[in-house]
GROMACS .gro file of C-alpha atoms in nm:
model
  265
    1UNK     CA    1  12.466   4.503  -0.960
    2UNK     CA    2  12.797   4.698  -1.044
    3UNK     CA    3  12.735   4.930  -0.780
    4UNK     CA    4  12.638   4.642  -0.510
    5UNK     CA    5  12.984   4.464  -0.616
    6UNK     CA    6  13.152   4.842  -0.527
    7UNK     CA    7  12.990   4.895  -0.210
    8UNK     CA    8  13.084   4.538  -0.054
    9UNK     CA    9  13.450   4.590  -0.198
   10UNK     CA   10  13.445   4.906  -0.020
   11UNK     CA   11  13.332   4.761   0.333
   12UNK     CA   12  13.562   4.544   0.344
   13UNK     CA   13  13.821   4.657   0.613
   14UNK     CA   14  14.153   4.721   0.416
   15UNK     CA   15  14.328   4.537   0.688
   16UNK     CA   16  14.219   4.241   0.522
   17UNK     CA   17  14.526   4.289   0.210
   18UNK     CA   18  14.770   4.352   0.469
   19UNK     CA   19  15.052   4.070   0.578
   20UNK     CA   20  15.078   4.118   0.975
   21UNK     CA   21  14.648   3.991   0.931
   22UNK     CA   22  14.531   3.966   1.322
   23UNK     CA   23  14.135   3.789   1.284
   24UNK     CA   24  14.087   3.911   1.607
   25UNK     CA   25  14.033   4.241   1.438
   26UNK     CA   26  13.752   4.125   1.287
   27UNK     CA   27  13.435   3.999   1.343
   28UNK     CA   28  13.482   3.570   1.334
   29UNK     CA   29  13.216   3.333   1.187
   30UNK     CA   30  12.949   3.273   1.407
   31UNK     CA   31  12.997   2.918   1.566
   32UNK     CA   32  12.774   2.719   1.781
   33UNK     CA   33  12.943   2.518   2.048
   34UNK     CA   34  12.757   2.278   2.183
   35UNK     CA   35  12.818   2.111   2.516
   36UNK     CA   36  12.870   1.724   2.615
   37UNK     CA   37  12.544   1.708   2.729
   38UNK     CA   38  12.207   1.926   2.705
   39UNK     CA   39  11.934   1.906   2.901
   40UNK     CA   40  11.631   1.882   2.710
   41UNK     CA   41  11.265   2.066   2.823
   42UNK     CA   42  11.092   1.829   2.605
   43UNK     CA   43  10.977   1.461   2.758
   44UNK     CA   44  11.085   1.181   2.564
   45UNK     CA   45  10.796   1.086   2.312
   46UNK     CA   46  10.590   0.765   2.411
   47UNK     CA   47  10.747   0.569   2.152
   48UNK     CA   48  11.093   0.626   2.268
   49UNK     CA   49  11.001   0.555   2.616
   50UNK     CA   50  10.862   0.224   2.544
   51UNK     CA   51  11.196   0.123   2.294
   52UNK     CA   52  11.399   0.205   2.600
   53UNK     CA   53  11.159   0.001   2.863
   54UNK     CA   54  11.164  -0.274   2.663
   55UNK     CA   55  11.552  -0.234   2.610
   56UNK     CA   56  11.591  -0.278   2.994
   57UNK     CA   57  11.359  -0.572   2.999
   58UNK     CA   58  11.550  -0.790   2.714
   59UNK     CA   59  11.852  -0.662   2.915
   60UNK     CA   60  11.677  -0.806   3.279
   61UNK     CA   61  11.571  -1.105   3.117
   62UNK     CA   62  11.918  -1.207   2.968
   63UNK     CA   63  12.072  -1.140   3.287
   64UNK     CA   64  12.321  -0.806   3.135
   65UNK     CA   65  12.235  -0.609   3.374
   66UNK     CA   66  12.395  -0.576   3.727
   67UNK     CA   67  12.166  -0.630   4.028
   68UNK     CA   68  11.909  -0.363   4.044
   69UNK     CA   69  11.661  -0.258   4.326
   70UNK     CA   70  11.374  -0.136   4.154
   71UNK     CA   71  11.266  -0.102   3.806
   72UNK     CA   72  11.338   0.235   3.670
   73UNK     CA   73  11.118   0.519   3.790
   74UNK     CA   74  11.008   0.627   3.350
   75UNK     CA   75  10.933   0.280   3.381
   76UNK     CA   76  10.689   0.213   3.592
   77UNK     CA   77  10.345   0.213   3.355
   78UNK     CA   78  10.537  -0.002   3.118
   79UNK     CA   79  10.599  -0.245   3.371
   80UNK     CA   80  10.222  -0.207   3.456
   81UNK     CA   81  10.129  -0.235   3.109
   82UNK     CA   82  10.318  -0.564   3.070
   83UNK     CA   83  10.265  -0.790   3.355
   84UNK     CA   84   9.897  -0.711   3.379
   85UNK     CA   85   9.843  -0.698   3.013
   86UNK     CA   86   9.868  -1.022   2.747
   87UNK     CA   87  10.249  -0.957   2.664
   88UNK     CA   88  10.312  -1.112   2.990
   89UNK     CA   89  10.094  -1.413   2.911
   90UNK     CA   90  10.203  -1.509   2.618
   91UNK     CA   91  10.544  -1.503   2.747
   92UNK     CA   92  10.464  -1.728   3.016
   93UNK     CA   93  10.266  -1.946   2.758
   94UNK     CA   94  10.595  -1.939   2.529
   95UNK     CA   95  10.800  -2.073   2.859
   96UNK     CA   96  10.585  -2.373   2.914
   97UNK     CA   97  10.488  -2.476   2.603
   98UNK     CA   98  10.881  -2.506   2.509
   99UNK     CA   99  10.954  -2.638   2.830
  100UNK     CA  100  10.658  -2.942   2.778
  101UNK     CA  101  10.814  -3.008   2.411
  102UNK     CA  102  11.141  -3.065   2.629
  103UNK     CA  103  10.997  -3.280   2.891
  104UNK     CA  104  10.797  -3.475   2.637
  105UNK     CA  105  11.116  -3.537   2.442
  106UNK     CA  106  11.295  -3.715   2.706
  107UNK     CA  107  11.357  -4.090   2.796
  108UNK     CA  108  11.327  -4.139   3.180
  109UNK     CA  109  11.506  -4.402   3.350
  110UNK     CA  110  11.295  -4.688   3.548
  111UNK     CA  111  11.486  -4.579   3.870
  112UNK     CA  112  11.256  -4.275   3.974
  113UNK     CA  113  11.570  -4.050   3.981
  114UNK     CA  114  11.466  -3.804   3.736
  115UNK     CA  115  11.405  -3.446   3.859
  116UNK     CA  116  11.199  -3.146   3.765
  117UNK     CA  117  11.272  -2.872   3.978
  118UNK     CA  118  11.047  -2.560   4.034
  119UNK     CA  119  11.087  -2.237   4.233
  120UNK     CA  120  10.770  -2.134   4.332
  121UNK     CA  121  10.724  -1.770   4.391
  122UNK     CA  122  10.675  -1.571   4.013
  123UNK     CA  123  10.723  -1.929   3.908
  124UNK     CA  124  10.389  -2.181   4.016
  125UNK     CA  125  10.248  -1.894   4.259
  126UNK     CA  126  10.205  -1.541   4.122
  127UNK     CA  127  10.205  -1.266   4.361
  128UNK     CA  128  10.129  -0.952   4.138
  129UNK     CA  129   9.855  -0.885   4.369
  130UNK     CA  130  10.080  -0.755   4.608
  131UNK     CA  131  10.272  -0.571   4.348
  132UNK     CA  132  10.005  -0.437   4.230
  133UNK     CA  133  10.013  -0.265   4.538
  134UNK     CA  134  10.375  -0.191   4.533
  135UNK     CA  135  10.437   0.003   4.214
  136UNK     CA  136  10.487  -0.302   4.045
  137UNK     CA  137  10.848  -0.277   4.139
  138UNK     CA  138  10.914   0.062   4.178
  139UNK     CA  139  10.918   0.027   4.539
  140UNK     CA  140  11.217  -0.110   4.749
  141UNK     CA  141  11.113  -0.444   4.867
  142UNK     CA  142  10.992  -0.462   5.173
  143UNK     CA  143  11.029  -0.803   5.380
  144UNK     CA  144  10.824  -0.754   5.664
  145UNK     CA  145  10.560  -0.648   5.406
  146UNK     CA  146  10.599  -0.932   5.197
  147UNK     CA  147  10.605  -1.160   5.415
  148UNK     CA  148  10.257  -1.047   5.559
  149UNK     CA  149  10.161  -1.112   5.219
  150UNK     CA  150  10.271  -1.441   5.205
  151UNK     CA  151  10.098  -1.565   5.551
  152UNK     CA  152   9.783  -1.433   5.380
  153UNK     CA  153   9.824  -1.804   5.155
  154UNK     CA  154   9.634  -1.665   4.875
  155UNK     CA  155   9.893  -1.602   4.619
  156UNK     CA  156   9.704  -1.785   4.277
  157UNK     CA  157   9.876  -2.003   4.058
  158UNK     CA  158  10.038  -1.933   3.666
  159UNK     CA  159   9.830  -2.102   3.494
  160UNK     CA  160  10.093  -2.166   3.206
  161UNK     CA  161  10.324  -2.299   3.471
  162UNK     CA  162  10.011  -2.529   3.634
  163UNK     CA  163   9.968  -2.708   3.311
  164UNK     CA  164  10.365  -2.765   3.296
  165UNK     CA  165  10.356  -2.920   3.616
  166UNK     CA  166  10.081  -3.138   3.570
  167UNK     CA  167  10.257  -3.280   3.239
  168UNK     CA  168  10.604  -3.334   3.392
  169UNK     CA  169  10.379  -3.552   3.714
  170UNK     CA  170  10.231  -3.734   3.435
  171UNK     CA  171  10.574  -3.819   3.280
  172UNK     CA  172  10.703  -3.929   3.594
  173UNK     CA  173  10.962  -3.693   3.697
  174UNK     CA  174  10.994  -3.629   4.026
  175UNK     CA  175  10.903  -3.292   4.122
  176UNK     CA  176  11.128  -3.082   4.390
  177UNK     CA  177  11.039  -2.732   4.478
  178UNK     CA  178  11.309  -2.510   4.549
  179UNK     CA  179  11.227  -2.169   4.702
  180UNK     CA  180  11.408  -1.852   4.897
  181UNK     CA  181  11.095  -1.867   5.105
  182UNK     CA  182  11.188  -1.966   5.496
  183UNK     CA  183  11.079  -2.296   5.633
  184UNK     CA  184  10.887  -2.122   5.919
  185UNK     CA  185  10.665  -2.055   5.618
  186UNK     CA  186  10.653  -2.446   5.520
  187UNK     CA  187  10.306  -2.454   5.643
  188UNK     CA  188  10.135  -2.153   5.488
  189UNK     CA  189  10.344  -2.206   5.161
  190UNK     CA  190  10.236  -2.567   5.138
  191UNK     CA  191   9.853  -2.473   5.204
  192UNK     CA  192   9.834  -2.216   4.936
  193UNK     CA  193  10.006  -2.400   4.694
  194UNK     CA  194   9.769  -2.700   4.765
  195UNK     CA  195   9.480  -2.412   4.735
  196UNK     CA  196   9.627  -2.324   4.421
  197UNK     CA  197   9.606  -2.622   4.229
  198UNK     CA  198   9.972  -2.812   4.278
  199UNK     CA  199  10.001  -3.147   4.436
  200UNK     CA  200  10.202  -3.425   4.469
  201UNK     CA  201  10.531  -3.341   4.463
  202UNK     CA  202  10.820  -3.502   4.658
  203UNK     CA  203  10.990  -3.242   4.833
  204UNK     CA  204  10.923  -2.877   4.903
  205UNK     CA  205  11.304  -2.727   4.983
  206UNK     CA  206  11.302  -2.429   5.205
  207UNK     CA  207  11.565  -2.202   5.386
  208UNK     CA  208  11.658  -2.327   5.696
  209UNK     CA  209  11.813  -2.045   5.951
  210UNK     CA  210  12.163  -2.098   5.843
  211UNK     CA  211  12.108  -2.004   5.521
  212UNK     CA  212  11.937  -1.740   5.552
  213UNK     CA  213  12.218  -1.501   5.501
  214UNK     CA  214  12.307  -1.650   5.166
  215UNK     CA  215  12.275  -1.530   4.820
  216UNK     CA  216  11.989  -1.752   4.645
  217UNK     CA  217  12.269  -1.867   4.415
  218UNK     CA  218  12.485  -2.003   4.685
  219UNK     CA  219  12.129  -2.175   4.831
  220UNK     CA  220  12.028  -2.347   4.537
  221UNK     CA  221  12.304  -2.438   4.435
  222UNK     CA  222  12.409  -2.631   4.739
  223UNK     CA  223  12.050  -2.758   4.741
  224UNK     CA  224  12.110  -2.931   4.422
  225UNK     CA  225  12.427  -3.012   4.472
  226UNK     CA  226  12.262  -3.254   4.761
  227UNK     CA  227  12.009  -3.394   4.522
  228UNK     CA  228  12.293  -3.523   4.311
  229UNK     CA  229  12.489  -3.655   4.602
  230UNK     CA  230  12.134  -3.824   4.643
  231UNK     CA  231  12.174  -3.978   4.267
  232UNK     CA  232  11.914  -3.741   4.165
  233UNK     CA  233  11.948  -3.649   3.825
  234UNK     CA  234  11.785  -3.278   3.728
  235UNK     CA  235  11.671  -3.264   3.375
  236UNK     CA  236  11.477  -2.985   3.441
  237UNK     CA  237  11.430  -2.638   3.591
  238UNK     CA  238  11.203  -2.350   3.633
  239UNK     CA  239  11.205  -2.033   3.763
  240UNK     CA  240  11.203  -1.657   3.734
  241UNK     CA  241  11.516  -1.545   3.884
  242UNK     CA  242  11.890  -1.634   3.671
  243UNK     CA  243  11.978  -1.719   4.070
  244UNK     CA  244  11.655  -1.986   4.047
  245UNK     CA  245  11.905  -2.136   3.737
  246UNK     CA  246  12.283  -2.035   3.701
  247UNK     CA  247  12.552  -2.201   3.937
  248UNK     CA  248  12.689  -2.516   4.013
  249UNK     CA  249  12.490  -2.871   3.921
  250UNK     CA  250  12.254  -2.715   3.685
  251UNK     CA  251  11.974  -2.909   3.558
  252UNK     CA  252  12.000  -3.024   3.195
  253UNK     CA  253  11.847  -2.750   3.047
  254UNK     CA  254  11.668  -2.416   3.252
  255UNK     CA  255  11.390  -2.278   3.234
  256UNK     CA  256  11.353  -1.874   3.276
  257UNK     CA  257  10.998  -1.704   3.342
  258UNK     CA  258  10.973  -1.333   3.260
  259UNK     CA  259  11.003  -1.124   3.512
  260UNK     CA  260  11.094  -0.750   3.532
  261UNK     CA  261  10.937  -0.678   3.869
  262UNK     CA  262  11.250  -0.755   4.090
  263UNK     CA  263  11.588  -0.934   4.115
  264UNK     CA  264  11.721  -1.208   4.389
  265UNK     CA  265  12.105  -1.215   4.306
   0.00000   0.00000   0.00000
């Protein structure tokens, strides 16, 4: 051990005891600099991927994020995964149930002026077969395409959202649909809702040709804004979209289906 102690003292370079010391003399402790960002070779682990799809979904659903065009490409088989599996449905169960305890709760005036209002498309009519055939989102949406789909008339209803609507008839409310859809499609849209199950209701709202080149806020909003010039009163509201909910002459309390497919600002 003596000797070891000697020979390290020894290979030390005597330059070490002297005052004008220059480290560049010697050899400096190895240090590993790491840059801002590395690249990694290694995918994220199926876990991770689904904490950050579901991440961007609580972040679509509360409205954080701003307007996006399609989902994210990493997650496209989440999105999948969701809407076709029972997540989906037991959201959609969660929406109506809450939304019948509301309805239920309420005292309607003898004057027939009490409103439920309901978008219709990801709201009463559920068009994931034409997602399905989309990427569920991960394509740019396609108007032309869409709208071949919709002249088809065979978009089926949400069941969850069927059973609301049936309840608020029964209550009394007066039922207004609300939709983006254009009223050159009043004819088709009114068939396959009838197909679908939903009848009755008082007005079916659709875009005329000057409004066609506003945002679905803007629409709805005036819309409403009518139906309370009208002495409407809107206790209610359901739809997919924040832009189905959010702006001026909201109903009493909204409504918000899941839906992380696409966004109408």
């Amino acid at each position: 051990m003596f000797f070891f102690k000697l020979f390290l003292l020894s290979f030390i370079p005597s330059t070490l005891s002297h005052d004008g010391f220059n480290s560049h003399l010697l050899p400096r402790p190895l240090i590993m600099q790491y840059p801002e960002r590395i690249e990694t070779r290694f995918e994220k682990s199926n876990e991770e991927l689904e904490l950050e799809c579901t991440s961007w979904r609580f972040a679509v659903e509360t409205n954080n994020l701003s307007p996006w065009k399609t989902i994210p490409e990493q997650c496209g088989s989440y999105v999948k995964d969701y809407v076709m599996g029972r997540g989906y449905k037991v959201d959609l169960e969660r929406v109506s149930t809450e939304a019948g305890i509301y309805a239920t709760s309420l005292q309607l005036s003898a004057d027939g002026k009490d409103v439920w209002v309901f978008d219709v498309d990801e709201t009463l009519l559920s068009n994931l077969p034409y997602y399905a055939d989309h990427g569920y989102g991960l394509e740019i949406f396609n108007p032309v395409e869409f709208d071949k789909w919709v002249y088809r008339g065979v978009a089926p209803a949400i069941e969850p959202s069927l059973k609301l609507y049936e309840k608020v008839l029964n209550l009394g409310f007066k039922v207004f649909l609300l939709t983006g859809r254009s009223e050159k499609q009043r004819s088709i849209t009114t068939e396959n809702l009838t197909k679908a199950g939903f009848r009755s209701w008082d007005k079916l709202i659709l875009r005329d040709s000057e409004d066609h080149d506003k945002p679905a806020t803007v629409f709805k909003s005036e819309k409403r804004s009518k139906m309370v010039e009208e002495g409407y009163r809107i206790l209610g509201n359901s739809g997919d979209q924040w832009s189905d909910l959010s702006g001026s002459f909201p109903s009493d309390r909204s409504f918000k289906l899941p839906n992380p497919m696409y966004y109408i600002p």
